[in-house]
PDB file of C-alpha atoms in Angstrom:
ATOM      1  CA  UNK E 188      22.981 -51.173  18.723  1.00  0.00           C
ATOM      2  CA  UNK E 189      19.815 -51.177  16.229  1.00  0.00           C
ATOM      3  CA  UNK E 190      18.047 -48.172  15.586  1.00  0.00           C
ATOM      4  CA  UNK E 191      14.703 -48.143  16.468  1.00  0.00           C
ATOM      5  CA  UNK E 192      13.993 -44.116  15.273  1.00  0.00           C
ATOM      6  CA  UNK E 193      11.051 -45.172  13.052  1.00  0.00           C
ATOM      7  CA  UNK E 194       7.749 -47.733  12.511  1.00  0.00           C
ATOM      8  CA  UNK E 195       9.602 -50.249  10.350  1.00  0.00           C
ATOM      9  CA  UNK E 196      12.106 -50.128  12.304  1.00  0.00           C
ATOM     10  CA  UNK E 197      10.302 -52.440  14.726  1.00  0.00           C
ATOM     11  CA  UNK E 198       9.363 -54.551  12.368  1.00  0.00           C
ATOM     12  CA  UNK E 199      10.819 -57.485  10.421  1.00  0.00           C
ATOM     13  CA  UNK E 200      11.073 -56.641   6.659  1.00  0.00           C
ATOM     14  CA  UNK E 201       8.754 -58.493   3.871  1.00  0.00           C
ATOM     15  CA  UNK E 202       7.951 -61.160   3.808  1.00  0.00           C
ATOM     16  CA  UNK E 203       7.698 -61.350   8.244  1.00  0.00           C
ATOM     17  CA  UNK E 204       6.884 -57.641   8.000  1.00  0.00           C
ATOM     18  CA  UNK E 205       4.644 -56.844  10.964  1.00  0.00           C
ATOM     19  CA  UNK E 206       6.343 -59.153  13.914  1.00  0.00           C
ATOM     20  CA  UNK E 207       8.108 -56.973  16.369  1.00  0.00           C
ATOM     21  CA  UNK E 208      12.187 -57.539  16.359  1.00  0.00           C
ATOM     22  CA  UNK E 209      13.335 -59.909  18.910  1.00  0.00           C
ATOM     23  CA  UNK E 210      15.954 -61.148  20.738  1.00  0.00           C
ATOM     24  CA  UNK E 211      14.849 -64.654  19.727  1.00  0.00           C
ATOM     25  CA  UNK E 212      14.894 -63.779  15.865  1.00  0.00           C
ATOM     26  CA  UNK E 213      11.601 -65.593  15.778  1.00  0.00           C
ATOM     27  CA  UNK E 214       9.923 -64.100  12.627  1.00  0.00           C
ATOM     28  CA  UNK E 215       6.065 -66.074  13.214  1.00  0.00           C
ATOM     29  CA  UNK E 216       3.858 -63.845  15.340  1.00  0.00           C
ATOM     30  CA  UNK E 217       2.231 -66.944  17.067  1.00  0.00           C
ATOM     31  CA  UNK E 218       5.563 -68.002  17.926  1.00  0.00           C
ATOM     32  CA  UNK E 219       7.320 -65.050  19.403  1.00  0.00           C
ATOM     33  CA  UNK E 220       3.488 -64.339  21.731  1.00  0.00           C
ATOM     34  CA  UNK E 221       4.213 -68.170  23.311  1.00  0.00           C
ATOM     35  CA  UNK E 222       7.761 -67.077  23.747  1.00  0.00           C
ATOM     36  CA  UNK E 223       6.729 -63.319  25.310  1.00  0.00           C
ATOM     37  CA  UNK E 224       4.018 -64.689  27.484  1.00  0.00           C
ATOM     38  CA  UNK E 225       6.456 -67.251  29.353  1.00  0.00           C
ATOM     39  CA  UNK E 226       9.403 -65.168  29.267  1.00  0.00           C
ATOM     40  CA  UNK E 227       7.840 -61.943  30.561  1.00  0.00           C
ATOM     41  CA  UNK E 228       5.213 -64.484  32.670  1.00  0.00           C
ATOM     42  CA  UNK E 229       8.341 -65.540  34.439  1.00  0.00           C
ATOM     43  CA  UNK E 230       9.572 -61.879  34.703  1.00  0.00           C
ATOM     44  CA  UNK E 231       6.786 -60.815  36.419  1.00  0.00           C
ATOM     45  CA  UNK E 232       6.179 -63.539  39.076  1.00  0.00           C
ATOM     46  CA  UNK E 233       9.720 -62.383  39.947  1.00  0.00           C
ATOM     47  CA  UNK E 234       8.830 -58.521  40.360  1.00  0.00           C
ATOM     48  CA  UNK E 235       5.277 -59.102  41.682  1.00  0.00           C
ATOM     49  CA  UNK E 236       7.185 -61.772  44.340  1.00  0.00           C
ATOM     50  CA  UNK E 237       9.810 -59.153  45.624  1.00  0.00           C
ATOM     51  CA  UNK E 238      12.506 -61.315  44.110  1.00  0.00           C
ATOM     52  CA  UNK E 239      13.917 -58.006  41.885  1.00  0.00           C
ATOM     53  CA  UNK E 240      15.952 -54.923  42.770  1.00  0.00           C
ATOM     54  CA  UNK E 241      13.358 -52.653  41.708  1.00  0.00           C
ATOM     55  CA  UNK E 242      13.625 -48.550  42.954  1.00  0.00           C
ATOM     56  CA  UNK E 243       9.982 -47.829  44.013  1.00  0.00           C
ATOM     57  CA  UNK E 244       9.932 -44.317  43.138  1.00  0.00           C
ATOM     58  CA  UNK E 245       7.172 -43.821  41.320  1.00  0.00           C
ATOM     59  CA  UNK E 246       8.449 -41.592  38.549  1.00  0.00           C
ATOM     60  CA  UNK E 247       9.615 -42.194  35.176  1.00  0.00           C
ATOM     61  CA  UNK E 248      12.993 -44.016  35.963  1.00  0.00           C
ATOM     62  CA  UNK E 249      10.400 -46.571  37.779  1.00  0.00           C
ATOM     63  CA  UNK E 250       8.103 -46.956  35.087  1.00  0.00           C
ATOM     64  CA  UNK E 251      11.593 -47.637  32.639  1.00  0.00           C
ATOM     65  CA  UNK E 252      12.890 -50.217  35.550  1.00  0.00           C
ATOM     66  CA  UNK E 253       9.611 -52.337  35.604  1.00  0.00           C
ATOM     67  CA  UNK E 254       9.615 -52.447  31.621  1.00  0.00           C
ATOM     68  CA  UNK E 255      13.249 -53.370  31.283  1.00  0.00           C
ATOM     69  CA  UNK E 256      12.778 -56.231  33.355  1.00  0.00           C
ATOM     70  CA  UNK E 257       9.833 -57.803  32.217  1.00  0.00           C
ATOM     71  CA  UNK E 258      10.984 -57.540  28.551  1.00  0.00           C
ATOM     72  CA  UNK E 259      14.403 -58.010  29.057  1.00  0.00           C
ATOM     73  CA  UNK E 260      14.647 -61.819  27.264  1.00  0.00           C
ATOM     74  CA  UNK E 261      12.123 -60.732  24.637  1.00  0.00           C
ATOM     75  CA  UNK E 262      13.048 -56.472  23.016  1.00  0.00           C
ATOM     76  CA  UNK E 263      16.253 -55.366  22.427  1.00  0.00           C
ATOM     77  CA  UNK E 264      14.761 -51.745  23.426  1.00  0.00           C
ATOM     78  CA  UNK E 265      13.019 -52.879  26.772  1.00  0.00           C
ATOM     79  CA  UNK E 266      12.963 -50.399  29.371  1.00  0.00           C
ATOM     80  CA  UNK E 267      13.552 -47.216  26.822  1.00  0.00           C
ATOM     81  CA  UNK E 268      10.652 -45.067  25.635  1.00  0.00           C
ATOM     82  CA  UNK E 269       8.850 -45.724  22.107  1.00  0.00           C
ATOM     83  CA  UNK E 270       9.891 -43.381  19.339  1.00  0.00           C
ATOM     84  CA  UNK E 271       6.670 -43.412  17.326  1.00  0.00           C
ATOM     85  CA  UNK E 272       3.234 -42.202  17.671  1.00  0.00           C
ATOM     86  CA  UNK E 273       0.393 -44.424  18.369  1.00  0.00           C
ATOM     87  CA  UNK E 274      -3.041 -44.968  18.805  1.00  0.00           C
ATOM     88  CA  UNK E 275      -5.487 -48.141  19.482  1.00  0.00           C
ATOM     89  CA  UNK E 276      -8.795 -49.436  18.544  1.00  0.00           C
ATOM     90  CA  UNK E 277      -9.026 -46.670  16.040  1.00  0.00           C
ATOM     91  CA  UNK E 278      -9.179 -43.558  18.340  1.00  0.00           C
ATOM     92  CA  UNK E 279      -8.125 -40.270  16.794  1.00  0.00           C
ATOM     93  CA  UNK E 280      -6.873 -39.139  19.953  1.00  0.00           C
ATOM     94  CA  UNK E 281      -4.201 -41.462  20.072  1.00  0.00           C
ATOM     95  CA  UNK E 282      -1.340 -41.715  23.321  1.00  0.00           C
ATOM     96  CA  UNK E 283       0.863 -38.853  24.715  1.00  0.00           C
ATOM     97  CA  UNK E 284       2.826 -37.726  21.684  1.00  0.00           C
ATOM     98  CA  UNK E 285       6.580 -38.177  21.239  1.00  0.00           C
ATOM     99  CA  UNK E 286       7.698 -34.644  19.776  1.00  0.00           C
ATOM    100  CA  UNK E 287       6.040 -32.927  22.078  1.00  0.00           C
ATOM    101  CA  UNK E 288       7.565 -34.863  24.978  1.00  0.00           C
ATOM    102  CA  UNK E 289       4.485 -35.493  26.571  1.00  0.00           C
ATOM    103  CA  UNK E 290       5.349 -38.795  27.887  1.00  0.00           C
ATOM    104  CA  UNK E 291       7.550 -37.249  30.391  1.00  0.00           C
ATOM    105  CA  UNK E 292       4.758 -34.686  31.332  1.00  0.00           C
ATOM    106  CA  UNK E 293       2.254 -37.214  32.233  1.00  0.00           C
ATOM    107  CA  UNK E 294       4.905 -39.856  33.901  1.00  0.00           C
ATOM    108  CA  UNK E 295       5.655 -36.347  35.969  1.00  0.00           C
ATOM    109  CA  UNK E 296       1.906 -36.164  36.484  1.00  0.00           C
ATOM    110  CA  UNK E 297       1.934 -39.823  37.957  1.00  0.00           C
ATOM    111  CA  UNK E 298       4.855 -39.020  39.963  1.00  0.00           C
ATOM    112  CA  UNK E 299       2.945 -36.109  41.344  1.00  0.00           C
ATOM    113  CA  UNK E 300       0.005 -37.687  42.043  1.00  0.00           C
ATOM    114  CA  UNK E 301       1.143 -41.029  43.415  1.00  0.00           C
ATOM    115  CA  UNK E 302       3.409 -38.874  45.773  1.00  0.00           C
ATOM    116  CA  UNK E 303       1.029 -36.348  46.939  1.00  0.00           C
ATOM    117  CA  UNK E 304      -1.624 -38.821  47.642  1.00  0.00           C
ATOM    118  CA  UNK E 305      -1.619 -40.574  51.625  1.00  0.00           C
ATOM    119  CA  UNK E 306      -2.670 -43.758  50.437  1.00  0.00           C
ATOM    120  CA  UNK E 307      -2.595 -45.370  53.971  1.00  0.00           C
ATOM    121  CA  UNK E 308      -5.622 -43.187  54.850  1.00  0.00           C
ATOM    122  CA  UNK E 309      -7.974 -43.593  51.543  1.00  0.00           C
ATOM    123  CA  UNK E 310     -11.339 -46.180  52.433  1.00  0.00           C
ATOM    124  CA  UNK E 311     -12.353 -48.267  49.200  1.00  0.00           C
ATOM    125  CA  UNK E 312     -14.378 -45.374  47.447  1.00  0.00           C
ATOM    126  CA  UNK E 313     -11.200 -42.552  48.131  1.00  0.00           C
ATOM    127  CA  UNK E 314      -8.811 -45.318  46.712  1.00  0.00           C
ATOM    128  CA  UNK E 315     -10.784 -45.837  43.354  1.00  0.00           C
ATOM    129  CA  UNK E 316     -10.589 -42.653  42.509  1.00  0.00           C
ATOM    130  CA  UNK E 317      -7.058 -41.652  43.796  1.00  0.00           C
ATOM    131  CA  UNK E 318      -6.007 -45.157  41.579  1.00  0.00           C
ATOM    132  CA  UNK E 319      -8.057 -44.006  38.539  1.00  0.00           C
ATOM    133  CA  UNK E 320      -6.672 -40.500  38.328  1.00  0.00           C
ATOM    134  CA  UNK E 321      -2.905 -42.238  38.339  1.00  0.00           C
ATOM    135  CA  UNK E 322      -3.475 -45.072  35.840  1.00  0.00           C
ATOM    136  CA  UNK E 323      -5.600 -42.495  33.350  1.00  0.00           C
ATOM    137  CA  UNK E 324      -2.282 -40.365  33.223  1.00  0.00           C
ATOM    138  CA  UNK E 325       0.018 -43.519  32.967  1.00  0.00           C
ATOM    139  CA  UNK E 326      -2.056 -45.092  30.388  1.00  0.00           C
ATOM    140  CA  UNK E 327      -1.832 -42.344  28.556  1.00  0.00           C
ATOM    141  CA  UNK E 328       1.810 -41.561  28.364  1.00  0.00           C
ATOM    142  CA  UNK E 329       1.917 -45.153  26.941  1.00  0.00           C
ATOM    143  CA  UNK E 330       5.949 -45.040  26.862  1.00  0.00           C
ATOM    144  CA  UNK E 331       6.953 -48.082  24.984  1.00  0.00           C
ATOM    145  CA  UNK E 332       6.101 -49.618  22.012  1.00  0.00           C
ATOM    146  CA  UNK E 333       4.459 -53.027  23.292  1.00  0.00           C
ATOM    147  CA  UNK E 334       3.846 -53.850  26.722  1.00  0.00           C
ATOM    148  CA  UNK E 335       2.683 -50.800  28.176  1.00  0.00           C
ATOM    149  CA  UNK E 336       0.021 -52.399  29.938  1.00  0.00           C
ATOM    150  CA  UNK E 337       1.801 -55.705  31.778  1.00  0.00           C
ATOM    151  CA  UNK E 338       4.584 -52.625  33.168  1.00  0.00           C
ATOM    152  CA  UNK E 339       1.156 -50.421  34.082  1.00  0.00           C
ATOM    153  CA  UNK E 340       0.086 -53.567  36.279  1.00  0.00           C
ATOM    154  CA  UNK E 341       3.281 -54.472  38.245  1.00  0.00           C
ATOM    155  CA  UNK E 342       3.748 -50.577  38.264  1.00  0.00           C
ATOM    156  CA  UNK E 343      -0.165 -49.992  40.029  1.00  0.00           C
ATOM    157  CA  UNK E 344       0.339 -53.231  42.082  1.00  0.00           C
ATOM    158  CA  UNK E 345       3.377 -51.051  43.922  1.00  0.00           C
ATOM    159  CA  UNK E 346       0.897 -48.083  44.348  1.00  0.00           C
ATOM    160  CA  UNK E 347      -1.300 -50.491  45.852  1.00  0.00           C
ATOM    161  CA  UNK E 348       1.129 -51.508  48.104  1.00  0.00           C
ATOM    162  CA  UNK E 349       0.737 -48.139  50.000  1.00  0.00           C
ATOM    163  CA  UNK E 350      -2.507 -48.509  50.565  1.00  0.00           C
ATOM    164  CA  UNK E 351      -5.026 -51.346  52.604  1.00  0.00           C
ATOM    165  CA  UNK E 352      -5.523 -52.604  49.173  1.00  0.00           C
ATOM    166  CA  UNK E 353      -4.516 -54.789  46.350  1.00  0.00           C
ATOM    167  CA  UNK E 354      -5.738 -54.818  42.870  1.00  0.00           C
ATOM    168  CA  UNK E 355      -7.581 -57.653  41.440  1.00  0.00           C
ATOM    169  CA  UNK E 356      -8.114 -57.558  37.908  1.00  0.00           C
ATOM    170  CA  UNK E 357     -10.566 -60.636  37.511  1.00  0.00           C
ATOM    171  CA  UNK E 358     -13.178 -58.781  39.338  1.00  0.00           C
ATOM    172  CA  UNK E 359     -13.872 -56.551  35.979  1.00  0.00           C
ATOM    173  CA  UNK E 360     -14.154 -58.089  32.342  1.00  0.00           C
ATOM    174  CA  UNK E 361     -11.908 -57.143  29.778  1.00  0.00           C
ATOM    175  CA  UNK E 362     -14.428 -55.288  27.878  1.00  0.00           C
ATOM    176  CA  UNK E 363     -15.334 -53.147  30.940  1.00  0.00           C
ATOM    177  CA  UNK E 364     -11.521 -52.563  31.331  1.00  0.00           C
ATOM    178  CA  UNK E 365     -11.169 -51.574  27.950  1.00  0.00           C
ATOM    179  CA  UNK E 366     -14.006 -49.457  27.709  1.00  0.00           C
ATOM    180  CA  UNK E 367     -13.094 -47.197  30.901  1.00  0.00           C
ATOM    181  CA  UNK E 368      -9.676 -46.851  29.065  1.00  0.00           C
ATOM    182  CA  UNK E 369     -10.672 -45.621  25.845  1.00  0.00           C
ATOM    183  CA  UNK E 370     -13.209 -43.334  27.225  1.00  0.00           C
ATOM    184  CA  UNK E 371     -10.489 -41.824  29.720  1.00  0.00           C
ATOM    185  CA  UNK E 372      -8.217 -40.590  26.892  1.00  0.00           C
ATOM    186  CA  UNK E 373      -8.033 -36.860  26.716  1.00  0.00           C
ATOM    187  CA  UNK E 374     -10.204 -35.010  23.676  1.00  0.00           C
ATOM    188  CA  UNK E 375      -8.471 -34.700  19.978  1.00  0.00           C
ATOM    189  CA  UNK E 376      -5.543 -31.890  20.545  1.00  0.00           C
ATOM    190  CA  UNK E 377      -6.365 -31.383  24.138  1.00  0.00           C
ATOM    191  CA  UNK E 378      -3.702 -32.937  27.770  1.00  0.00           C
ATOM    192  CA  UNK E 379      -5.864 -33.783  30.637  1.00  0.00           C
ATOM    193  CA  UNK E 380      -7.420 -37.152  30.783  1.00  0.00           C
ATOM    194  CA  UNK E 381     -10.897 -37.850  32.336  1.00  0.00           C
ATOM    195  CA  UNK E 382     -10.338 -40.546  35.371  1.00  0.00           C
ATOM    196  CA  UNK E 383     -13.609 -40.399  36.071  1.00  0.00           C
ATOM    197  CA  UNK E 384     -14.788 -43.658  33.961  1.00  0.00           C
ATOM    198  CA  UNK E 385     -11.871 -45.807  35.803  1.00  0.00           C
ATOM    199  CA  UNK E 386     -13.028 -44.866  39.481  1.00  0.00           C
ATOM    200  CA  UNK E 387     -15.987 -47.732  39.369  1.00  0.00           C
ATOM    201  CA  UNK E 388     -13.219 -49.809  37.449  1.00  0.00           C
ATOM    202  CA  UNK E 389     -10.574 -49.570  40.058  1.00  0.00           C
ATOM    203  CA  UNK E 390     -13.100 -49.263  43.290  1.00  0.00           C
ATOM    204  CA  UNK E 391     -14.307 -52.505  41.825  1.00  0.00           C
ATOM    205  CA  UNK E 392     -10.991 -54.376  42.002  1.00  0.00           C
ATOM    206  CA  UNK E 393      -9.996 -53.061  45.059  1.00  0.00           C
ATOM    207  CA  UNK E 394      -9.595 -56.326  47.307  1.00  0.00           C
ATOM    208  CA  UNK E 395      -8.725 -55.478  51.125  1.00  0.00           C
ATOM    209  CA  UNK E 396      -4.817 -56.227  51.547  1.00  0.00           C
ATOM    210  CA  UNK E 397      -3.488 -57.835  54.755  1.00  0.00           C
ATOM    211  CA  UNK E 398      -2.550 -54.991  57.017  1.00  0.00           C
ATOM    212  CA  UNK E 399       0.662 -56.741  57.472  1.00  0.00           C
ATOM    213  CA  UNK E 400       1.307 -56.418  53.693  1.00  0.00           C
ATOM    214  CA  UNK E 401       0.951 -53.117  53.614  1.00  0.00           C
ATOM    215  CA  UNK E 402       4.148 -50.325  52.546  1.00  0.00           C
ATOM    216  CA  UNK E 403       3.097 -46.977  53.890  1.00  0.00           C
ATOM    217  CA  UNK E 404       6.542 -46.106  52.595  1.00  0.00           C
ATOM    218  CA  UNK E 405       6.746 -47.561  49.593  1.00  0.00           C
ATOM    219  CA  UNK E 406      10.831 -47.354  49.399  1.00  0.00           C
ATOM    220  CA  UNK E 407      13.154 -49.168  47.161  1.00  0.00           C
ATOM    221  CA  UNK E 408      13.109 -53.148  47.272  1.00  0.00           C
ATOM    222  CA  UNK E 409      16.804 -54.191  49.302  1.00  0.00           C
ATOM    223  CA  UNK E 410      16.198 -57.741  47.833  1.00  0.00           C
ATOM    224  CA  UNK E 411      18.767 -58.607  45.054  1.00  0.00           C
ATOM    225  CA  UNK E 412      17.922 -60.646  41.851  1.00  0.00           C
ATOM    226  CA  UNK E 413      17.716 -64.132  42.362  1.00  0.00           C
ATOM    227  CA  UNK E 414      17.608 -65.309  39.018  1.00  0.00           C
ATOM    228  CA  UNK E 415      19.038 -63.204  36.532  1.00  0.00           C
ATOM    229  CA  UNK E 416      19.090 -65.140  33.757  1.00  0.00           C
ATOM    230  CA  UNK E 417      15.929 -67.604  32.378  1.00  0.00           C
ATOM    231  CA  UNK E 418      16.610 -69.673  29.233  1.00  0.00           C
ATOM    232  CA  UNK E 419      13.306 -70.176  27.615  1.00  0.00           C
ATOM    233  CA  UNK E 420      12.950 -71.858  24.664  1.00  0.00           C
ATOM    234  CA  UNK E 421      10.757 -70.410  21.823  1.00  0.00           C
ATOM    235  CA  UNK E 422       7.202 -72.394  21.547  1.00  0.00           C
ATOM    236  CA  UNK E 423       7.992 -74.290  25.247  1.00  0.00           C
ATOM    237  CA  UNK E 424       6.113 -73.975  27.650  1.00  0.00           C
ATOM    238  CA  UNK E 425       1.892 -74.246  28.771  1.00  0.00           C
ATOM    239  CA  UNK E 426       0.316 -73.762  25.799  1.00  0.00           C
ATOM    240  CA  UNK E 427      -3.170 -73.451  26.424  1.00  0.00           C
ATOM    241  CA  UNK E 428      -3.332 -69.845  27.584  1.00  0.00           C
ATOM    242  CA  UNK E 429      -0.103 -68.647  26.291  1.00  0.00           C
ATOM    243  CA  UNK E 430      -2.271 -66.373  23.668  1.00  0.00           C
ATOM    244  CA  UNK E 431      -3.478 -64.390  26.722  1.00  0.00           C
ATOM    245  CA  UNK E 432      -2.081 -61.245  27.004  1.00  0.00           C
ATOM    246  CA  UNK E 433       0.328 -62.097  23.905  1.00  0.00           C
ATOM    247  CA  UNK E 434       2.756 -59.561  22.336  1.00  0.00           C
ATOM    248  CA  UNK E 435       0.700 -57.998  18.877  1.00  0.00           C
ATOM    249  CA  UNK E 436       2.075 -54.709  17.357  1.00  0.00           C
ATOM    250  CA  UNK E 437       0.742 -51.312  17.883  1.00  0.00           C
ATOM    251  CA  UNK E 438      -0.621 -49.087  15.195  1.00  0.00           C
ATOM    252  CA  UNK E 439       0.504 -45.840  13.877  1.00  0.00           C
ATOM    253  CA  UNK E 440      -1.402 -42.994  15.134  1.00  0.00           C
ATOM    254  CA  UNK E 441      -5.010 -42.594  13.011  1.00  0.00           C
ATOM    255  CA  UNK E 442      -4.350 -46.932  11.771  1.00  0.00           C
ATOM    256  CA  UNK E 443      -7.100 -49.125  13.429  1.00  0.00           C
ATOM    257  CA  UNK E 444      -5.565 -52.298  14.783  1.00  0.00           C
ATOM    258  CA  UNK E 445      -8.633 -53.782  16.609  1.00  0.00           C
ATOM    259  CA  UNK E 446      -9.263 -52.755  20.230  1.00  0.00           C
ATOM    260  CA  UNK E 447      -7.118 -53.704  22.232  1.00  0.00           C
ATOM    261  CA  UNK E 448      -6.780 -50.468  24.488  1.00  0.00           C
ATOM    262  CA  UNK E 449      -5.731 -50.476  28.069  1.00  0.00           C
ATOM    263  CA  UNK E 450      -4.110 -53.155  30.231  1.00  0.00           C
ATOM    264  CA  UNK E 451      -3.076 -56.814  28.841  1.00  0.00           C
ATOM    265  CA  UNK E 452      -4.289 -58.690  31.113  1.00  0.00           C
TER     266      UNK E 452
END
C-alpha cells in the first residue's frame, strides 16, 4: 500500500508534480477532474438514491463510509483521514489540525450535535441554525485531503433526512456559500467555530421535504449495493460541466491556493 504520511506524497513527482495520485494514473489535472466528476457524479447519484449500504450514524465511521464510496474509483486513500495540515483561500486559521487530533474532536462534536438535536420538531428558522452549527464543526474537521465538501453534502443531505426538510444548494450562490464558510472558521489558535454566518445560508436552502420522505430515525440503509463496480473511462463522458466541482489540490497550511473554501458544489 502507498504511503501517503506527507504533502508530496499526494502528489505526482516533477514534471506532473501537483496532480493528486490516482487510481487512473492520469498525470494531466484537466484530465483526472473529467474523470473525478463522472466517477464520483455516478457515486453519488447512487448514495443520494438509497442504492448504497451506508450506516447512518452520524459519527466519524459515517463521515469515512460516505467518502470511501464516492472516491472509491478515483484515491487510493478514499474513506481514510488526510495526514497533512491545510488551509484554503489563504486563511491563517487553517482546518482542524492533524497532531492534535482535532478531527476526531469536532467529527465527535457533529456526532453530538446531530444526535442531541430532535430534528422532526425544528420549523425552518430552528433548522437553519441547528444545520449551521453541524456543518461549521464538520467543515472544519475537513478529514480528507480532497473532497471534503461532496462527502459534507451527501453527509448533511442524511441530517436532512430527519427533519421536514431537504437542502437545496442552488438557492445560495457560490460566493455566499463560500463566504459563510470562511467566516465560520474558528480564530488563529482558538476550537470553537462561529455557526452563526451559515444559519441565513442553510435557513435559505431549506426546501420543505415530503412528509412521507421524512426519517425521524435516521437508521442504517438495509438496501445492498446495486452496482458495485462502474468502469469509466478517463476524459468520457458530458463534457460541458465536468469542470464543476472538479478535483484541484489543497494547500499546505499558511499556502494560498485561491478560494475555494467550503462545499464543491
Amino acid at each position: 500500500m502507498a504511503d501517503f504520511s506527507s504533502w508530496e506524497s499526494y502528489l505526482y513527482p516533477a514534471p506532473d508534480q501537483g496532480t493528486l495520485r490516482n487510481k487512473a494514473d492520469l498525470r494531466d489535472p484537466l484530465e483526472l477532474r473529467r474523470f473525478e466528476y463522472a466517477a464520483v457524479k455516478a457515486r453519488q447519484f447512487e448514495l443520494m438514491a438509497g442504492v448504497a449500504l451506508v450506516d447512518k450514524s452520524f459519527d466519524a465511521a459515517h463521515v469515512k463510509q460516505i467518502h470511501a464510496y464516492l472516491f472509491q474509483d478515483v484515491f487510493a486513500w478514499a474513506g481514510d483521514y488526510r495526514s497533512v495540515n491545510m488551509s484554503k483561500g489563504g486563511s491563517p486559521t487553517g482546518f482542524a489540525d492533524v497532531g492534535s487530533k482535532q478531527i476526531d474532536q469536532y467529527l465527535g462534536d457533529v456526532s453530538r450535535l446531530v444526535q442531541g438535536t430532535e430534528w422532526s420538531k425544528l420549523e425552518r428558522a430552528e433548522f437553519g441554525q441547528a444545520a449551521a452549527n453541524v456543518f461549521a464543526h464538520l467543515n472544519q474537521a475537513h478529514p480528507f485531503r480532497e473532497g471534503n465538501g461532496r462527502t459534507s453534502k451527501v453527509f448533511m443531505e442524511h441530517v436532512a433526512e430527519r427533519s421536514a426538510f431537504t437542502l437545496d444548494y442552488a438557492r445560495v450562490s457560490p460566493l455566499e456559500w463560500n463566504n459563510a464558510s470562511a467566516m465560520s472558521a474558528p480564530d488563529l489558535g482558538s476550537y470553537p467555530v462561529y455557526p452563526e454566518s451559515l444559519v441565513p445560508v442553510f435557513t435559505k436552502i431549506a426546501a420543505e421535504r415530503n412528509p412521507a420522505q421524512a426519517n425521524p430515525e435516521g437508521g442504517a440503509e438495509s438496501v445492498r449495493v446495486r452496482n458495485p463496480s462502474i468502469a469509466y473511462a478517463p476524459g468520457k463522458g458530458p463534457t460541458s460541466s465536468l469542470t464543476k466541482g472538479a478535483s484541484k489540490p489543497d494547500t499546505p497550511r499558511g499556502v494560498s491556493r485561491g478560494n475555494d473554501q467550503g462545499m464543491e458544489r
